[in-house]
Amino acid sequence: MVKKKAMLIDITLCVGCNACQTACKEVNHMPVDEEKALSTTAYTALNEYDGVFVRRMCQHCDDPTCASVCPVGAFTKMPEGPVVYDVDKCIGCRYCMQACPFQVPRYEWSNTYPRVQKCTMCHERLAQGLPTACSEACPTGATKFGDRDDLLKEAYERLAAEPDKYVQKIYGEKEVGGTSVLYITSVPFENLGFRTTLQTTALPQLTWNALSKIPGVVTVGGTLLFGIWWITNRRHEVKEFEQKLHDTNHSNHGKN
Amino acid sequence: MKKLFTTFGFWKMTAVVIMIAGLYSTYVRFFHGLGASTNLSDTFPWGIWIGFDVLCGVGLAAGGFTLAAIVYIFNIKRFEPIIRPTILTAFLGYLLVVVGLMFDLGRPLQIWHAIIMWNPRSVMFEVAWCVMLYNTVLALEFAPVILEKYKMTKTIKMIKRISIPLIILGVILSTLHQSSLGSLYLIVPDKMYPLWYSAYMPIFFYVSAIAAGCAMIIFESFLSSRAFNRGLELNLLTEIARICVVMLGVYAVMKAVDLNDRKMLSLLTVPRFETYMYWFEVTVGVIIPFIMFTQRKIRQNTTGLFIGAVLVVVGFIMNRMNIAITGMEGWTSTTYVPSWNEFSITMMIVTIGFIAFYFIAKYFPVFVDEHEHEDVHKNSVNMYSMHEDLRKVSSPV
């Protein structure tokens, strides 16, 4: 059984050196110039809020919305944690972008055969037993890679050790059913651009509520429609038959 | 120039201009990409090609399955004279939805992937399959009209043998994907403005599509009667308006109950853009036509019917655009205004629909002669065996 990996991002430790983005770009063979927002050439980026730096990236949800909405299953949640995108399947409907509760996927708008781009959680490195490139490059330990269970435990220990410093919440523990990227902070999350109103159950359940009714609609609907047709058709036939009977009777009477 | 205008006709000129603009935009779209041709962005990935071309295209084609159910499942045969043009409208509508999708999809050549790469958890996957299958059903439902012209009676008979299962399949597929277009948006509970977001969106989409489908039957009958100088089946359209008004009533009550249940009634008086758009949609598309169509006088009046139908269609389009665009702008804090390329391609697709309808109706027996129809009907009452012939003449299947 593979243990689910995760990254713990302690916002209080981040100094905004951008080493994570540089390492990410090198691993993914992208131009290394600094970018301030997520893009097709920046899978991660630092947002600054009054001297506080927040790393943006794909949250790698446990039950990813993107994977559930994709009509061709181009997104897969790997048992190790990463949510990966398969361009060879993608038809370019952009439902993943529309649906993502964190607004992460980016699109190659200027490309005539565009791809969706987002953090891969270095799944190829993970397969070799290596940590993610960004966590390896982080000089302060603001981004820490490890087993999700262990990191959650550690996060709780940090919150408990300094209750006055930390907001008593781990963002990503429960959001949309839990994610593989966890955040802790000393500044309220809502002031750092985090969506704190997200529900704690996974979003795919919302569409599944509707989709799961399809077999019922097909069987009940089909039977009902066939039944209605049978009755109305029978009525039609009987009426015609009676008319015919009436006509023949009538003409027989005429003869007698 | 003036001479050219009069000889060629205003509408034909308009169509030509739209087609030229549309073809240019098509070039921009496919040779320079979605970024160059649209105002879509990472924060606003779905625009009017989804909001109008797909959501409205499918919804406005709902007359097809509604009327097919009335005529063949409920056996209300007096509606037969309008079934062929209605099926044609639906068929063209659905084909054009696929055309629209080819523009919107980033990798259109991969569209067939949905056939072999399955994801049953995806609403989009379900819609894709329903639209594929329903296009096949519509093709078979409409095929007899084409085959009749070439006197291919054997093939017509073969299609007729499966006609009832085919109609039932069509009704079920329509029920599924009309509602599923609403289910598409169930996944964005935080992004959509709460006046529109509801767990009952699938049902709202279904009911409003039937109302709009009925309105389209009336609208299309009027245009055809003018374009082909033929009579109007006013009494049939009056009855269609009755179905429409019932659906509008059901829709209005459901929407009100839903808003109340979600404790969102107070949003109706909040002075902001979404509120105005919501009221516009509801007033134009539901309240006014509901009041109009409840009046017998208006239902039996040509102008009244036409205006009511146009209002329902406009309101329906507003509803879908509000859900796809207005309702999504607030959360993303973006304003999306379609680029002129997006407009011109949409207009080109609509124009192709009108032109295709015109030519198919002109060269194929879409409008069956009413007298011929009545003669056969009389015979069929007398002779049981003529029943089959009646169907041959007047039904698409």
PDB file of C-alpha atoms in Angstrom, chain A residues 38-40 63-73 85 87-103 105-115 195 197-199 203-208 210-211 213-214 217-219 221-226 228-230 232-234 236-237 240-241 243-244 247, chain B residues 29-36 38 40-47 49-50 69 72-75 77 104-114 117-126 128 164 167-169 171-172 175-176 180 183-191 197 202 324 328 331-332 380-384 387 390-391:
ATOM      1  CA  LEU A  38       0.300  31.010 -12.193  1.00  0.00           C
ATOM      2  CA  SER A  39       0.674  30.590 -15.928  1.00  0.00           C
ATOM      3  CA  THR A  40       1.369  27.935 -18.526  1.00  0.00           C
ATOM      4  CA  ASP A  63     -11.225  13.641  -4.877  1.00  0.00           C
ATOM      5  CA  PRO A  64     -10.260  16.075  -7.632  1.00  0.00           C
ATOM      6  CA  THR A  65     -13.029  18.077  -9.262  1.00  0.00           C
ATOM      7  CA  CYS A  66     -11.030  18.278 -12.507  1.00  0.00           C
ATOM      8  CA  ALA A  67     -10.740  14.497 -12.689  1.00  0.00           C
ATOM      9  CA  SER A  68     -14.457  14.042 -12.117  1.00  0.00           C
ATOM     10  CA  VAL A  69     -15.634  16.575 -14.703  1.00  0.00           C
ATOM     11  CA  CYS A  70     -13.265  15.647 -17.533  1.00  0.00           C
ATOM     12  CA  PRO A  71     -15.375  13.858 -20.178  1.00  0.00           C
ATOM     13  CA  VAL A  72     -12.430  11.790 -21.407  1.00  0.00           C
ATOM     14  CA  GLY A  73     -10.726  11.151 -18.080  1.00  0.00           C
ATOM     15  CA  TYR A  85      -2.978  15.498 -16.743  1.00  0.00           C
ATOM     16  CA  VAL A  87      -2.631  15.732 -22.958  1.00  0.00           C
ATOM     17  CA  ASP A  88      -3.126  12.809 -25.337  1.00  0.00           C
ATOM     18  CA  LYS A  89      -6.656  12.319 -24.037  1.00  0.00           C
ATOM     19  CA  CYS A  90      -7.654  15.991 -23.676  1.00  0.00           C
ATOM     20  CA  ILE A  91     -10.237  17.355 -26.120  1.00  0.00           C
ATOM     21  CA  GLY A  92      -9.884  20.934 -24.870  1.00  0.00           C
ATOM     22  CA  CYS A  93     -13.368  21.508 -23.409  1.00  0.00           C
ATOM     23  CA  ARG A  94     -11.902  23.421 -20.433  1.00  0.00           C
ATOM     24  CA  TYR A  95     -14.507  22.029 -18.028  1.00  0.00           C
ATOM     25  CA  CYS A  96     -11.595  21.408 -15.614  1.00  0.00           C
ATOM     26  CA  MET A  97     -10.829  25.121 -15.597  1.00  0.00           C
ATOM     27  CA  GLN A  98     -14.467  26.030 -15.165  1.00  0.00           C
ATOM     28  CA  ALA A  99     -14.913  23.562 -12.304  1.00  0.00           C
ATOM     29  CA  CYS A 100     -11.662  23.815 -10.308  1.00  0.00           C
ATOM     30  CA  PRO A 101     -12.564  25.352  -6.920  1.00  0.00           C
ATOM     31  CA  PHE A 102      -9.030  26.809  -6.647  1.00  0.00           C
ATOM     32  CA  GLN A 103      -8.879  28.161 -10.221  1.00  0.00           C
ATOM     33  CA  PRO A 105      -5.505  25.032 -14.452  1.00  0.00           C
ATOM     34  CA  ARG A 106      -4.000  27.372 -17.027  1.00  0.00           C
ATOM     35  CA  TYR A 107      -4.582  27.209 -20.769  1.00  0.00           C
ATOM     36  CA  GLU A 108      -2.258  27.779 -23.703  1.00  0.00           C
ATOM     37  CA  TRP A 109      -4.559  30.329 -25.306  1.00  0.00           C
ATOM     38  CA  SER A 110      -2.050  31.386 -27.954  1.00  0.00           C
ATOM     39  CA  ASN A 111      -1.368  27.828 -29.076  1.00  0.00           C
ATOM     40  CA  THR A 112      -3.496  26.478 -31.940  1.00  0.00           C
ATOM     41  CA  TYR A 113      -3.491  23.057 -30.317  1.00  0.00           C
ATOM     42  CA  PRO A 114      -3.492  24.095 -26.676  1.00  0.00           C
ATOM     43  CA  ARG A 115      -2.774  22.116 -23.529  1.00  0.00           C
ATOM     44  CA  ARG A 195     -11.381  30.737  -0.258  1.00  0.00           C
ATOM     45  CA  THR A 197     -16.153  29.185   2.324  1.00  0.00           C
ATOM     46  CA  LEU A 198     -15.452  26.004   0.381  1.00  0.00           C
ATOM     47  CA  GLN A 199     -17.477  23.025   1.495  1.00  0.00           C
ATOM     48  CA  LEU A 203     -17.476  18.590  -5.071  1.00  0.00           C
ATOM     49  CA  PRO A 204     -17.900  15.608  -7.446  1.00  0.00           C
ATOM     50  CA  GLN A 205     -20.710  14.406  -5.180  1.00  0.00           C
ATOM     51  CA  LEU A 206     -22.800  17.369  -6.390  1.00  0.00           C
ATOM     52  CA  THR A 207     -22.845  16.195  -9.982  1.00  0.00           C
ATOM     53  CA  TRP A 208     -23.005  12.560  -8.967  1.00  0.00           C
ATOM     54  CA  ALA A 210     -27.727  14.090 -10.601  1.00  0.00           C
ATOM     55  CA  LEU A 211     -25.820  11.502 -12.645  1.00  0.00           C
ATOM     56  CA  LYS A 213     -30.433   9.187 -11.261  1.00  0.00           C
ATOM     57  CA  ILE A 214     -29.848   8.316 -14.927  1.00  0.00           C
ATOM     58  CA  VAL A 217     -34.848   7.893 -15.577  1.00  0.00           C
ATOM     59  CA  VAL A 218     -34.040   5.429 -18.343  1.00  0.00           C
ATOM     60  CA  THR A 219     -35.884   2.430 -16.892  1.00  0.00           C
ATOM     61  CA  GLY A 221     -39.128   6.691 -18.193  1.00  0.00           C
ATOM     62  CA  GLY A 222     -38.833   4.004 -20.840  1.00  0.00           C
ATOM     63  CA  THR A 223     -41.465   1.811 -19.243  1.00  0.00           C
ATOM     64  CA  LEU A 224     -43.793   4.732 -18.692  1.00  0.00           C
ATOM     65  CA  LEU A 225     -43.494   5.984 -22.265  1.00  0.00           C
ATOM     66  CA  PHE A 226     -43.990   2.495 -23.659  1.00  0.00           C
ATOM     67  CA  ILE A 228     -48.575   5.315 -22.532  1.00  0.00           C
ATOM     68  CA  TRP A 229     -47.943   4.447 -26.155  1.00  0.00           C
ATOM     69  CA  TRP A 230     -49.483   0.999 -25.712  1.00  0.00           C
ATOM     70  CA  THR A 232     -53.094   5.285 -26.688  1.00  0.00           C
ATOM     71  CA  ASN A 233     -52.268   3.039 -29.623  1.00  0.00           C
ATOM     72  CA  ARG A 234     -54.697   0.376 -28.463  1.00  0.00           C
ATOM     73  CA  HIS A 236     -56.679   4.160 -31.596  1.00  0.00           C
ATOM     74  CA  GLU A 237     -56.885   0.642 -33.004  1.00  0.00           C
ATOM     75  CA  GLU A 240     -60.722   2.197 -36.002  1.00  0.00           C
ATOM     76  CA  PHE A 241     -61.901  -1.374 -35.710  1.00  0.00           C
ATOM     77  CA  GLN A 243     -65.621   2.209 -37.138  1.00  0.00           C
ATOM     78  CA  LYS A 244     -64.893  -0.530 -39.674  1.00  0.00           C
ATOM     79  CA  ASP A 247     -69.397   0.499 -41.691  1.00  0.00           C
TER      80      ASP A 247
ATOM     81  CA  ARG B  29      -9.893  30.791 -34.773  1.00  0.00           C
ATOM     82  CA  PHE B  30      -8.162  27.820 -36.376  1.00  0.00           C
ATOM     83  CA  PHE B  31      -4.925  29.428 -37.549  1.00  0.00           C
ATOM     84  CA  HIS B  32      -4.238  31.778 -34.646  1.00  0.00           C
ATOM     85  CA  GLY B  33      -5.918  29.971 -31.762  1.00  0.00           C
ATOM     86  CA  LEU B  34      -8.556  30.672 -29.143  1.00  0.00           C
ATOM     87  CA  GLY B  35      -6.500  33.463 -27.564  1.00  0.00           C
ATOM     88  CA  ALA B  36      -6.430  35.502 -30.753  1.00  0.00           C
ATOM     89  CA  THR B  38     -11.878  35.061 -28.308  1.00  0.00           C
ATOM     90  CA  LEU B  40     -11.794  33.920 -23.020  1.00  0.00           C
ATOM     91  CA  SER B  41      -9.223  33.678 -20.253  1.00  0.00           C
ATOM     92  CA  ASP B  42      -7.996  31.384 -17.519  1.00  0.00           C
ATOM     93  CA  THR B  43     -10.507  32.929 -15.125  1.00  0.00           C
ATOM     94  CA  PHE B  44     -13.294  32.882 -17.705  1.00  0.00           C
ATOM     95  CA  PRO B  45     -12.858  29.769 -19.842  1.00  0.00           C
ATOM     96  CA  TRP B  46     -16.441  29.392 -21.156  1.00  0.00           C
ATOM     97  CA  GLY B  47     -18.025  32.152 -23.239  1.00  0.00           C
ATOM     98  CA  TRP B  49     -19.901  29.491 -27.716  1.00  0.00           C
ATOM     99  CA  ILE B  50     -20.918  27.426 -24.699  1.00  0.00           C
ATOM    100  CA  ALA B  69     -43.890  12.471 -27.791  1.00  0.00           C
ATOM    101  CA  TYR B  72     -46.365   9.200 -31.444  1.00  0.00           C
ATOM    102  CA  ILE B  73     -46.435   8.364 -27.740  1.00  0.00           C
ATOM    103  CA  PHE B  74     -49.656  10.161 -26.820  1.00  0.00           C
ATOM    104  CA  ASN B  75     -51.037   9.424 -30.296  1.00  0.00           C
ATOM    105  CA  LYS B  77     -52.328  12.675 -34.525  1.00  0.00           C
ATOM    106  CA  ASP B 104     -14.989  25.952 -28.876  1.00  0.00           C
ATOM    107  CA  LEU B 105     -12.983  22.808 -28.201  1.00  0.00           C
ATOM    108  CA  GLY B 106      -9.282  23.491 -27.962  1.00  0.00           C
ATOM    109  CA  ARG B 107      -8.448  20.187 -29.608  1.00  0.00           C
ATOM    110  CA  PRO B 108     -11.455  19.616 -31.883  1.00  0.00           C
ATOM    111  CA  LEU B 109      -9.881  16.750 -33.810  1.00  0.00           C
ATOM    112  CA  GLN B 110      -9.931  14.775 -30.564  1.00  0.00           C
ATOM    113  CA  ILE B 111     -13.705  15.112 -30.152  1.00  0.00           C
ATOM    114  CA  TRP B 112     -14.168  11.401 -30.870  1.00  0.00           C
ATOM    115  CA  HIS B 113     -12.191  10.536 -27.724  1.00  0.00           C
ATOM    116  CA  ALA B 114     -15.439  10.608 -25.749  1.00  0.00           C
ATOM    117  CA  MET B 117     -12.243   7.181 -23.345  1.00  0.00           C
ATOM    118  CA  TRP B 118     -14.953   6.913 -20.746  1.00  0.00           C
ATOM    119  CA  ASN B 119     -15.480   8.857 -17.569  1.00  0.00           C
ATOM    120  CA  PRO B 120     -18.959   8.002 -16.275  1.00  0.00           C
ATOM    121  CA  ARG B 121     -18.560  10.464 -13.384  1.00  0.00           C
ATOM    122  CA  SER B 122     -18.473  13.371 -15.819  1.00  0.00           C
ATOM    123  CA  VAL B 123     -21.668  15.208 -16.753  1.00  0.00           C
ATOM    124  CA  MET B 124     -19.939  16.324 -19.920  1.00  0.00           C
ATOM    125  CA  PHE B 125     -19.307  12.689 -20.826  1.00  0.00           C
ATOM    126  CA  GLU B 126     -22.995  11.923 -20.428  1.00  0.00           C
ATOM    127  CA  ALA B 128     -21.541  13.971 -25.201  1.00  0.00           C
ATOM    128  CA  ILE B 164     -41.740   3.604 -31.562  1.00  0.00           C
ATOM    129  CA  ILE B 167     -39.144   7.866 -30.476  1.00  0.00           C
ATOM    130  CA  ILE B 168     -39.026   6.592 -26.890  1.00  0.00           C
ATOM    131  CA  LEU B 169     -35.221   6.551 -27.009  1.00  0.00           C
ATOM    132  CA  VAL B 171     -37.505  11.343 -25.558  1.00  0.00           C
ATOM    133  CA  ILE B 172     -35.348   9.694 -22.897  1.00  0.00           C
ATOM    134  CA  THR B 175     -34.745  14.308 -20.988  1.00  0.00           C
ATOM    135  CA  LEU B 176     -31.287  13.230 -19.884  1.00  0.00           C
ATOM    136  CA  SER B 180     -27.693  17.498 -17.727  1.00  0.00           C
ATOM    137  CA  SER B 183     -26.078  19.513 -14.053  1.00  0.00           C
ATOM    138  CA  LEU B 184     -22.903  20.825 -15.737  1.00  0.00           C
ATOM    139  CA  TYR B 185     -23.085  23.814 -13.408  1.00  0.00           C
ATOM    140  CA  LEU B 186     -23.794  21.859 -10.218  1.00  0.00           C
ATOM    141  CA  ILE B 187     -20.022  21.606  -9.781  1.00  0.00           C
ATOM    142  CA  VAL B 188     -19.573  25.372  -9.265  1.00  0.00           C
ATOM    143  CA  PRO B 189     -21.558  26.069  -6.063  1.00  0.00           C
ATOM    144  CA  ASP B 190     -19.152  28.799  -4.963  1.00  0.00           C
ATOM    145  CA  LYS B 191     -18.601  30.405  -8.334  1.00  0.00           C
ATOM    146  CA  TYR B 197     -27.198  28.319  -8.531  1.00  0.00           C
ATOM    147  CA  PRO B 202     -31.222  20.118 -13.976  1.00  0.00           C
ATOM    148  CA  ALA B 324     -23.083  30.872 -18.330  1.00  0.00           C
ATOM    149  CA  MET B 328     -20.083  33.567 -13.223  1.00  0.00           C
ATOM    150  CA  TRP B 331     -16.941  35.379  -8.344  1.00  0.00           C
ATOM    151  CA  THR B 332     -14.118  35.481 -10.852  1.00  0.00           C
ATOM    152  CA  SER B 380     -57.732   5.622 -43.291  1.00  0.00           C
ATOM    153  CA  VAL B 381     -60.883   5.888 -41.234  1.00  0.00           C
ATOM    154  CA  ASN B 382     -62.707   3.731 -43.726  1.00  0.00           C
ATOM    155  CA  MET B 383     -60.052   1.201 -44.477  1.00  0.00           C
ATOM    156  CA  TYR B 384     -58.010  -0.271 -41.705  1.00  0.00           C
ATOM    157  CA  HIS B 387     -53.519   3.328 -41.608  1.00  0.00           C
ATOM    158  CA  LEU B 390     -51.378   7.656 -43.487  1.00  0.00           C
ATOM    159  CA  ARG B 391     -48.179   7.325 -41.556  1.00  0.00           C
TER     160      ARG B 391
END
